[in-house]
Structures are given as C-alpha cells and as structure tokens.
GROMACS .gro file of C-alpha atoms in nm:
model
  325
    1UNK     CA    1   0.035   2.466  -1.178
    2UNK     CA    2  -0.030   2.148  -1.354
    3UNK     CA    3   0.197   2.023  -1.673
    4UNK     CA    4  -0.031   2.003  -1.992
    5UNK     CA    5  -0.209   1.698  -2.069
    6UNK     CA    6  -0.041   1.662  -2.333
    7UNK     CA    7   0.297   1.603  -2.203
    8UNK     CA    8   0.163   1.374  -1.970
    9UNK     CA    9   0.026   1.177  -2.291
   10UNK     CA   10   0.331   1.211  -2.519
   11UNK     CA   11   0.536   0.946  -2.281
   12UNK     CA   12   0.225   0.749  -2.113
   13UNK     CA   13   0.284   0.380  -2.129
   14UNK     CA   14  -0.039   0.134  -2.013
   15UNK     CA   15   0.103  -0.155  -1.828
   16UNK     CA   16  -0.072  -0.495  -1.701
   17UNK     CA   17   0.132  -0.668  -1.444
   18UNK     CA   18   0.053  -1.074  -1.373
   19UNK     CA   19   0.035  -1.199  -1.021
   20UNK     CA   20   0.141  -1.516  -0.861
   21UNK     CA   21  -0.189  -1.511  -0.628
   22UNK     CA   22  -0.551  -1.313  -0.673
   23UNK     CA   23  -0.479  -1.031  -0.459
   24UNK     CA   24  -0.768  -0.770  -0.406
   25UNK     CA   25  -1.008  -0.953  -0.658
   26UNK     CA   26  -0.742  -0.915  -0.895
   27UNK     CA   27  -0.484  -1.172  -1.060
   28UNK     CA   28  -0.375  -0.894  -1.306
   29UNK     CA   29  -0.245  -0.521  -1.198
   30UNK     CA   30  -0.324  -0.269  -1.457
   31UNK     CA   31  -0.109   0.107  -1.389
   32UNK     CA   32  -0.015   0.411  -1.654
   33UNK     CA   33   0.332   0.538  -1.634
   34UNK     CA   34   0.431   0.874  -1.787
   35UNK     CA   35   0.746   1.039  -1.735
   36UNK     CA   36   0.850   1.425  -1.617
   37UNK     CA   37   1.144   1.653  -1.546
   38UNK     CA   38   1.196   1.438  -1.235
   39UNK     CA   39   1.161   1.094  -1.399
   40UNK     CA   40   0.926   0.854  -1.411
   41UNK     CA   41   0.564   0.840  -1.180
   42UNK     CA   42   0.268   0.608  -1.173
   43UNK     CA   43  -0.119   0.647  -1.234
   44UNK     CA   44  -0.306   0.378  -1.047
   45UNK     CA   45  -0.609   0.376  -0.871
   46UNK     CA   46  -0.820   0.063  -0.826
   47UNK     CA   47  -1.078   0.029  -1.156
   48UNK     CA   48  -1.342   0.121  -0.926
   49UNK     CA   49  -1.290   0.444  -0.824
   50UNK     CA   50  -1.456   0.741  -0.990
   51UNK     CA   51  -1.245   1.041  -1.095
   52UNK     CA   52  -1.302   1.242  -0.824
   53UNK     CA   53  -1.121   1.016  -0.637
   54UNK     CA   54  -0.848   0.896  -0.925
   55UNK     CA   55  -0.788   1.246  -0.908
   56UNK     CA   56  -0.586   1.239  -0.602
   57UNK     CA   57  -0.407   0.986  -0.744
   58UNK     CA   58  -0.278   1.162  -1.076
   59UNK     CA   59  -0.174   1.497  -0.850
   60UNK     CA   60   0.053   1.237  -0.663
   61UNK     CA   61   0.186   1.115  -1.016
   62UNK     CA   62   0.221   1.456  -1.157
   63UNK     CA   63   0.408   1.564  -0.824
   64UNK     CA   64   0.673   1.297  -0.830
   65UNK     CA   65   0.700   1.321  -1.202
   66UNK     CA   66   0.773   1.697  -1.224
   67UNK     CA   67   0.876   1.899  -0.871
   68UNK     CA   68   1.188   1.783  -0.682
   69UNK     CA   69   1.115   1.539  -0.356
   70UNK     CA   70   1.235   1.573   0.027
   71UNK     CA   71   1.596   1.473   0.045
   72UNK     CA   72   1.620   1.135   0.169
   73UNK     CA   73   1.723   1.030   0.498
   74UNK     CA   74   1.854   0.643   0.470
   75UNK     CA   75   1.935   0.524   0.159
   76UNK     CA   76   1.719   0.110   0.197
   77UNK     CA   77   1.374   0.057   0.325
   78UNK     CA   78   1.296  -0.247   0.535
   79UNK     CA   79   1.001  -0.409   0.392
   80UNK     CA   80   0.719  -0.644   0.514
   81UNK     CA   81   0.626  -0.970   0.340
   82UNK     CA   82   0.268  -0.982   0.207
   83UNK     CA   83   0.031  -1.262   0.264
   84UNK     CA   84  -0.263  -1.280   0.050
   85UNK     CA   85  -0.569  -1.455   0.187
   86UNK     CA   86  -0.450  -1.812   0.102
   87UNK     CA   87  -0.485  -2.157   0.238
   88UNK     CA   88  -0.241  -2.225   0.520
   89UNK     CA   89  -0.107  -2.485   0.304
   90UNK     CA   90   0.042  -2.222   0.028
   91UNK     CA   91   0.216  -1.979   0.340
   92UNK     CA   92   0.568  -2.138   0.327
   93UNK     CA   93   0.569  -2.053  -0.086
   94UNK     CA   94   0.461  -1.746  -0.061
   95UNK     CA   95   0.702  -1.579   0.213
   96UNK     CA   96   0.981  -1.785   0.020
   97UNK     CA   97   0.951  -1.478  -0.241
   98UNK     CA   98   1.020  -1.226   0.042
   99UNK     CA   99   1.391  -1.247   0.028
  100UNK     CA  100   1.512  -1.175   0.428
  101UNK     CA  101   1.195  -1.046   0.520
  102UNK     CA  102   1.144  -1.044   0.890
  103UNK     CA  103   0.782  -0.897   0.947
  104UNK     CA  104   0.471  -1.034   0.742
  105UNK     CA  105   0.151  -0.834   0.678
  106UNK     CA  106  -0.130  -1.114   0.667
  107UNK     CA  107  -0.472  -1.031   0.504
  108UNK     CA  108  -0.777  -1.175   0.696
  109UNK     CA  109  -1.161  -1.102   0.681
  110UNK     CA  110  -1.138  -1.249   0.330
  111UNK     CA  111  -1.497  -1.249   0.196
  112UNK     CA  112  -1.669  -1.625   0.204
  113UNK     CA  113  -1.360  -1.707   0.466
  114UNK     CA  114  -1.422  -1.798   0.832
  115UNK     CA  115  -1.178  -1.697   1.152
  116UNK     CA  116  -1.069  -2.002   1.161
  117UNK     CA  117  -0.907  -1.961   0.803
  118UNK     CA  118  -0.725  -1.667   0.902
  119UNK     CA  119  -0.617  -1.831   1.258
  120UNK     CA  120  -0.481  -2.112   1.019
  121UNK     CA  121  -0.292  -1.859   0.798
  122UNK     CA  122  -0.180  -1.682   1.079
  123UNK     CA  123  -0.066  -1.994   1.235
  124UNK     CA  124   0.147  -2.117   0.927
  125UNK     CA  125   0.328  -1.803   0.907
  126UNK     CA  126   0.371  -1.803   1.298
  127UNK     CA  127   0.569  -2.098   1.244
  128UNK     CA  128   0.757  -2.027   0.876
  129UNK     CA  129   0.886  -1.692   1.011
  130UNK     CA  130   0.993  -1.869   1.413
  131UNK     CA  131   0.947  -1.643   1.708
  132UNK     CA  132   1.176  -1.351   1.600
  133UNK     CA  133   0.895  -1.296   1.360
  134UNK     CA  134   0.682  -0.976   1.311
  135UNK     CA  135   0.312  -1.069   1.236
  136UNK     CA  136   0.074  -0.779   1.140
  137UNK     CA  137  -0.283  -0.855   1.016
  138UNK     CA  138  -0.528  -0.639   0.777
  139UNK     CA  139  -0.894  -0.681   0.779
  140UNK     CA  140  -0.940  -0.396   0.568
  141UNK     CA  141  -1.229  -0.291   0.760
  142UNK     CA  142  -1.461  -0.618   0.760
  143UNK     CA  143  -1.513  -0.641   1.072
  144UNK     CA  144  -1.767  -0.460   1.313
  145UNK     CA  145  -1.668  -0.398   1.699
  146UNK     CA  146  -1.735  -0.734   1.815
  147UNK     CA  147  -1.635  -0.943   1.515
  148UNK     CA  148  -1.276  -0.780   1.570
  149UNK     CA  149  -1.241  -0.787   1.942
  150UNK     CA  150  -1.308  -1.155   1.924
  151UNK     CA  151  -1.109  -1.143   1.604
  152UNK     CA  152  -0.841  -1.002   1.762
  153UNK     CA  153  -0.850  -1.275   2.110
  154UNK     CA  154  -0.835  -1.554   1.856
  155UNK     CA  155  -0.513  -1.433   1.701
  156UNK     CA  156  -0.391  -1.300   1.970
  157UNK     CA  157  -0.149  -1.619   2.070
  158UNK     CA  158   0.076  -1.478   1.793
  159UNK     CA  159   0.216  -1.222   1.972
  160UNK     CA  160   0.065  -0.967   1.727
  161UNK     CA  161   0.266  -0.650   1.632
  162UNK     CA  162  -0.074  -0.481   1.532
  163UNK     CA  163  -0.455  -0.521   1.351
  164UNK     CA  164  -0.463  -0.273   1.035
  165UNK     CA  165  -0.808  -0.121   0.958
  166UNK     CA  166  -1.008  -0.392   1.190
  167UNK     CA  167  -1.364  -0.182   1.131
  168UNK     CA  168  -1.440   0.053   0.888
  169UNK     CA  169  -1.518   0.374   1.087
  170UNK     CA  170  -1.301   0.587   1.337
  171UNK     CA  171  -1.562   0.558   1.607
  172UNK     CA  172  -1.554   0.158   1.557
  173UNK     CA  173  -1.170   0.198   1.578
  174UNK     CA  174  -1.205   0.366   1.874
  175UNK     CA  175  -1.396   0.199   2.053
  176UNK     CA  176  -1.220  -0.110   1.982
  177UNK     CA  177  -0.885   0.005   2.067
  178UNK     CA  178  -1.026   0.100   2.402
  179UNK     CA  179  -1.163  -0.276   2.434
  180UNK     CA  180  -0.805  -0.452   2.329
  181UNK     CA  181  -0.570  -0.214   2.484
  182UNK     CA  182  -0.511  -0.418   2.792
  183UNK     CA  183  -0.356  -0.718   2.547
  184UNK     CA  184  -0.080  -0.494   2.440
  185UNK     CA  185  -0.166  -0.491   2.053
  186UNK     CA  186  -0.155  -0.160   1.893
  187UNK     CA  187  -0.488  -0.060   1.632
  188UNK     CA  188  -0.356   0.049   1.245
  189UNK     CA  189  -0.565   0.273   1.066
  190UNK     CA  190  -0.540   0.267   0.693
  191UNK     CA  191  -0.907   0.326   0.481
  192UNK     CA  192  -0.959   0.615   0.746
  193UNK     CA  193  -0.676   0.810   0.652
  194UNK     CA  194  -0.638   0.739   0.275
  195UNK     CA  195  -1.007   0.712   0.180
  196UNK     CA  196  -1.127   1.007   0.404
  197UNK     CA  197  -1.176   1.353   0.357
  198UNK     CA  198  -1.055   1.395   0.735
  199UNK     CA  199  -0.748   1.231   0.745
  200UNK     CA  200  -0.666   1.348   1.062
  201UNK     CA  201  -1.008   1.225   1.221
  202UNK     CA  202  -0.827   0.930   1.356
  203UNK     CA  203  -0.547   1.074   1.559
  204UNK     CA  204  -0.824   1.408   1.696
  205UNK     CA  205  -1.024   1.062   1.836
  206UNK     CA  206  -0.754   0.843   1.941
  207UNK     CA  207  -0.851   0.588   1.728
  208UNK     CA  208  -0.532   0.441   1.654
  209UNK     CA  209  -0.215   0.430   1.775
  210UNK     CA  210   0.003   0.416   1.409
  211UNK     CA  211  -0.080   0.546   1.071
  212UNK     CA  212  -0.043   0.339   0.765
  213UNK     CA  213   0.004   0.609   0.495
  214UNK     CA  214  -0.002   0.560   0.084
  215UNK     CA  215   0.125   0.816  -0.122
  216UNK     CA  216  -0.087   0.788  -0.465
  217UNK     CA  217  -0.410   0.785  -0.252
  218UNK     CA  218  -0.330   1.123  -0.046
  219UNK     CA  219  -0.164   1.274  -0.332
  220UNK     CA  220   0.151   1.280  -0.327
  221UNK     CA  221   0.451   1.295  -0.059
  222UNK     CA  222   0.452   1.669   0.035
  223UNK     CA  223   0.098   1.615   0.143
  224UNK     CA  224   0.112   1.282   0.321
  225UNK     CA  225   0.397   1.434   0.466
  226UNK     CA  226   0.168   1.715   0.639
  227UNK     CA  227  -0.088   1.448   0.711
  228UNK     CA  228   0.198   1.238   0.933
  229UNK     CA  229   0.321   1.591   1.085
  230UNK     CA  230  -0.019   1.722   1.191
  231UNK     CA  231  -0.126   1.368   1.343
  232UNK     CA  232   0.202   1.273   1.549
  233UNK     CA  233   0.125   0.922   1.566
  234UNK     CA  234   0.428   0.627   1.417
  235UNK     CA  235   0.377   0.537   1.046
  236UNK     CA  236   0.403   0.268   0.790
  237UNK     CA  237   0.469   0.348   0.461
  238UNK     CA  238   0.254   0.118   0.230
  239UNK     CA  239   0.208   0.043  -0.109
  240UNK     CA  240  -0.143   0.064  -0.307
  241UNK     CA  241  -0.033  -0.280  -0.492
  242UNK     CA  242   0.194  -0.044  -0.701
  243UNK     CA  243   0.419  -0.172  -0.994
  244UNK     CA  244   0.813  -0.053  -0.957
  245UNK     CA  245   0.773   0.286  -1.028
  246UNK     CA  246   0.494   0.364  -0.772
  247UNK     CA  247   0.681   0.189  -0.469
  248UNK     CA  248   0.999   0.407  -0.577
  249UNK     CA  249   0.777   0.694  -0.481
  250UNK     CA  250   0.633   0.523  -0.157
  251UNK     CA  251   1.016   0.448  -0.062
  252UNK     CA  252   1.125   0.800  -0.118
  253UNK     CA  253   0.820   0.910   0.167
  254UNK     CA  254   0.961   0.675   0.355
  255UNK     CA  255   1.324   0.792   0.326
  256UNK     CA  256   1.224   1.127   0.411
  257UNK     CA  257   1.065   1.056   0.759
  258UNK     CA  258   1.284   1.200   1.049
  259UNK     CA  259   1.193   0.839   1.233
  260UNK     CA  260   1.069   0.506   1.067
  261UNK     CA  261   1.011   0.239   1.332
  262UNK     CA  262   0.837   0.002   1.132
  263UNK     CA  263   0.908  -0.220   0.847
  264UNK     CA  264   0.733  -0.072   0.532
  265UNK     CA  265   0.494  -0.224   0.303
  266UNK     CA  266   0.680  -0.160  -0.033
  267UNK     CA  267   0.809  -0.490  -0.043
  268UNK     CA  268   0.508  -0.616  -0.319
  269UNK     CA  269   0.691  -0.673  -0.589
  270UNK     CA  270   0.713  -0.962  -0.524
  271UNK     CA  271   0.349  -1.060  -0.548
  272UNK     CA  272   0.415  -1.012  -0.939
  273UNK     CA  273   0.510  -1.234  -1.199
  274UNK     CA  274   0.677  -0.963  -1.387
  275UNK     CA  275   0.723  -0.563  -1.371
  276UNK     CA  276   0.880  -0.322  -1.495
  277UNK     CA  277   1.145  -0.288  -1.321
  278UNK     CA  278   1.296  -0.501  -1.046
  279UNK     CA  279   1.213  -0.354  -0.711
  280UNK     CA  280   1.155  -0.704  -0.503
  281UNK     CA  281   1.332  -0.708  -0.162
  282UNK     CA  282   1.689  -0.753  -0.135
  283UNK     CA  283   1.734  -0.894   0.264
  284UNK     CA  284   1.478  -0.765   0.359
  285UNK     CA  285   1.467  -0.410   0.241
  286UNK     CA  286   1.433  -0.190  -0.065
  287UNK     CA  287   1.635   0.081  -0.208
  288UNK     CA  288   1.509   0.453  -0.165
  289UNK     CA  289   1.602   0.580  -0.524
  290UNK     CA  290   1.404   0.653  -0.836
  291UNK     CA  291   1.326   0.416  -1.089
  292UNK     CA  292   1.337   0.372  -1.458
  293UNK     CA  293   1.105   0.101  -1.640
  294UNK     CA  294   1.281  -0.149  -1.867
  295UNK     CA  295   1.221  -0.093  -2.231
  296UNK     CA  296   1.187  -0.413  -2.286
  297UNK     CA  297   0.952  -0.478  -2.001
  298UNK     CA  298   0.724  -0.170  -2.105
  299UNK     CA  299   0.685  -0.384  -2.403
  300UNK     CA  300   0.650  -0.711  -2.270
  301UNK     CA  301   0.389  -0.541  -2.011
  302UNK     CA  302   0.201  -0.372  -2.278
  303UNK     CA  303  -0.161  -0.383  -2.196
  304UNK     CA  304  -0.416  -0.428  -2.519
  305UNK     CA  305  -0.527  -0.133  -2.717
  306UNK     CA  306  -0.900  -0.185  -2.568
  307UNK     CA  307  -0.742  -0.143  -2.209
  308UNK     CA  308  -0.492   0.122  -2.307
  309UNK     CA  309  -0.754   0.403  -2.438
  310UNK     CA  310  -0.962   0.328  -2.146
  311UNK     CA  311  -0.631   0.429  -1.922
  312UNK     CA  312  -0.580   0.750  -2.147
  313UNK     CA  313  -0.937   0.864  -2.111
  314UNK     CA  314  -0.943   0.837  -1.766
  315UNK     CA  315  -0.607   1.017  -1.686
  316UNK     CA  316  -0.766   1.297  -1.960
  317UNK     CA  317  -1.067   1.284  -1.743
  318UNK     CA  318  -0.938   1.316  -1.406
  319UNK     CA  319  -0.704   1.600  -1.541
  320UNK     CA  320  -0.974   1.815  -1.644
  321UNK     CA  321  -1.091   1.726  -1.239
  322UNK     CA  322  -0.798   1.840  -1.166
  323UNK     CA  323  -0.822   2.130  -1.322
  324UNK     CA  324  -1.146   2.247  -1.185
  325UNK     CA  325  -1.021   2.204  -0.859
   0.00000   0.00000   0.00000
C-alpha cells in the first residue's frame, strides 16, 4: 500500500550536491529527499533512466521512509575508499579524504582511457595504501572476455581482492571467471544484479563469486535482502553515488546481514564537496543509524526551480508507475 503522493510532496526537498572530481559523467549529484513515519529516504536514480526503472528506486525510498527496517546487527560499517578514474598523479589527494580507510575501490575502463592508465592508477594507490592494502577494481562492464582477462593479468601484480562487473553479461562473467580462476582473484557482479530483471541469473550460472548489492536500485532492503538470501554468495553493500540520507539506508542493509566480510562501499561522501548531512568515514567506517538532513544544508543544497519541478514530475510520474504495478 503506497503513501499518497501527496505526502510524499508536502516534505520533498530537491538537492544538488558538488563533487571534488567528475564521477560518472557527473561533477554535480542531483537527489529528492522526502520524509515519512520512519524518517527521512532518498529518490535518486541516474538522469537517464526512464520511469520504469526510477520506479524501483522510489519503492526503495517509500520503504525506508514509511515501514520499520531489519534490526541492525553492528552498530559501524567499514567502508572502502573510492577512486575515480583520475591521473595517477591526483591518487595520494584523493584517498587523503578517506579518513582510515583500508580497502580502495578503483574505477578503470574509463572511456577514451587506455590499460595502461588504469595500471598507473592502480599502481599509485598500490603504493599510497602499502601492502596491508585492499585494492578492488570496477570496469563497470567495458570490457569484453578478452579485454578483461588480459585486463585482469596486467593488474594482477597488485594482489587484487576482486574485478567488479569486468563484462557486461552473465555469460561473459562466466566465462571469464572460469579463465582467471587459477590467479586466485574473485569476479564481482554488480550491473547484473541491480540492472536485471533476473537478479539471481548470476549465482544459477556461477558467474561470480560475490554480489555487490544497492538498495535504491533493487528497491529497497527487504527485497535486496531476499535477493542476497536466495543467491548465497558474500556481498558488498554499495552505494548508487547517494547523498547522506541514501547511504544511511545502504548502511542499515548492511547492518542487518547475519555476515559482512567485506568492506562496504558507503564510504562516498566523501567524493562531495558538501551534503546534507555528514556521513564521510570516521577510521574507516560509517555509522549504521538513520539520518536527518541539516536545515541549513537543505538550503544551501537547494537545487534551482528549473531542476526542482523536473524532480517533482518525475517522482509524480514514477508514482503513478508505481501504482499500475
């Protein structure tokens, strides 16, 4: 039973977030906030989603904002540092913002970058973080089979902790996995659970050996929550470059797994300038409560009327999707 649209319009706040670095084509991070019986929740899906798939995305807000969540099981997160696709140069600032962060997440496959970019980025962070260091990469699925094995033997001096999303497809991911098993470094899958309408594909074909699971994009917690049950592979807890609010919901997923052997990727905060609400890592972890925005930061935040109506029409439109569903 959903809330009317109207009470999710009475309290809705439009919010554009700077960055320190371009991060997903973006330097800006646009979200809606609206708040429930339960608190606060975020409405965020990337700007170039339709509604059907935005959708998913506002049943996840709605969910957090107005039904009670799983009680938590450990009250801080540990968090992974975030590396956008930079020069190797920049690596050294960047983690600096990652207060005690131990593992880093390093994007590669950048569009109009080579391998040898992302061994260099790799590389620098290699030797910021020393050999006590956790290095995971994401390709986001740029690669086909054989750009990624050879991908994968490149960076593979790093003592890898795993490759998120390598190819796009679960067969690709399979078939890859099967090629790089015998170097020890475990294949992610990320777009093939959140962006699929098998989420479970991956795990039925052994494509990967952990899950990296987003709350917004599957709809909330109860549901990723099934999805993690019914597969029975590890998990990492990610972000979908949410402001405060939305990684308070990704930490309370994660604080409500029976197991969590892997650092989280809610620490990206800190690849913003400003937020509402102060949720950067804290030695290396975040808390697992909810959040309230800052007044004063809703209104510092504000995005422009132009940008604002767009947000409200699209969270009435995806409403009336959900709706019909």
């Amino acid at each position: 039973m959903l809330p009317p649209l109207a009470d999710l319009l009475a309290s809705a706040r439009v919010v554009s977030l700077p960055m320190h670095t371009r991060f997903r084509g973006v330097d800006t991070r646009e979200a809606l906030l609206f708040e429930g019986p339960e608190g606060w929740a975020e409405f965020s899906p990337f700007l170039e989603y339709e509604d059907a798939e935005a959708a998913t995305w506002l049943a996840a807000a709605i969910d957090f904002a107005w039904r009670s969540q799983p009680a938590p099981l450990r009250e801080r997160i540990g968090v992974n540092a975030t590396i956008p696709a930079i020069e190797a140069a920049r690596v050294a600032e960047v983690l600096a913002r990652f207060a005690g962060c131990r593992t880093a997440k390093v994007k590669v496959a950048e569009p109009g970058q080579t391998l040898a970019d992302d061994v260099a980025r790799v590389r620098a962070v290699r030797e910021a973080m020393g050999p006590e260091g956790r290095i995971r990469v994401d390709a986001n699925g740029a690669w086909n089979v054989d750009e990624a094995e050879h991908a994968v033997h490149a960076l593979n001096e790093f003592d890898l902790e795993y490759v998120e999303q390598p190819c796009a497809t679960v067969p690709e991911l399979a078939e890859l996995r099967t090629r790089v098993k015998y170097m020890g470094i475990p294949v992610a899958a990320d777009e093939s659970i959140r962006k699929s309408s098998d989420p479970l594909a991956v795990a039925r074909e052994k494509a990967a050996d952990l899950l990296v699971i987003k709350a917004q994009p599957l709809g909330g917690i109860t549901h990723a929550l099934q999805i993690i049950t019914a597969a029975g592979l590890p998990v990492v807890v990610s972000s979908a470059l949410d402001t405060a609010i939305g990684l308070s919901q990704g930490a309370a997923l994660a604080a409500a797994l029976p197991t969590l052997d892997y650092d989280c990727g809610l620490g990206t905060a800190s690849l913003f300038l400003d937020d509402v609400a102060d949720l950067r890592p804290v030695e290396g972890s975040i808390p697992a409560g909810r959040v309230t925005p800052d007044a004063a930061a809703l209104t510092r935040l504000a995005a422009d009327d132009d940008r604002r109506d767009w947000w409200l029409d699209r969270l009435s439109r995806c409403y009336e999707t959900l709706t019909a569903r």
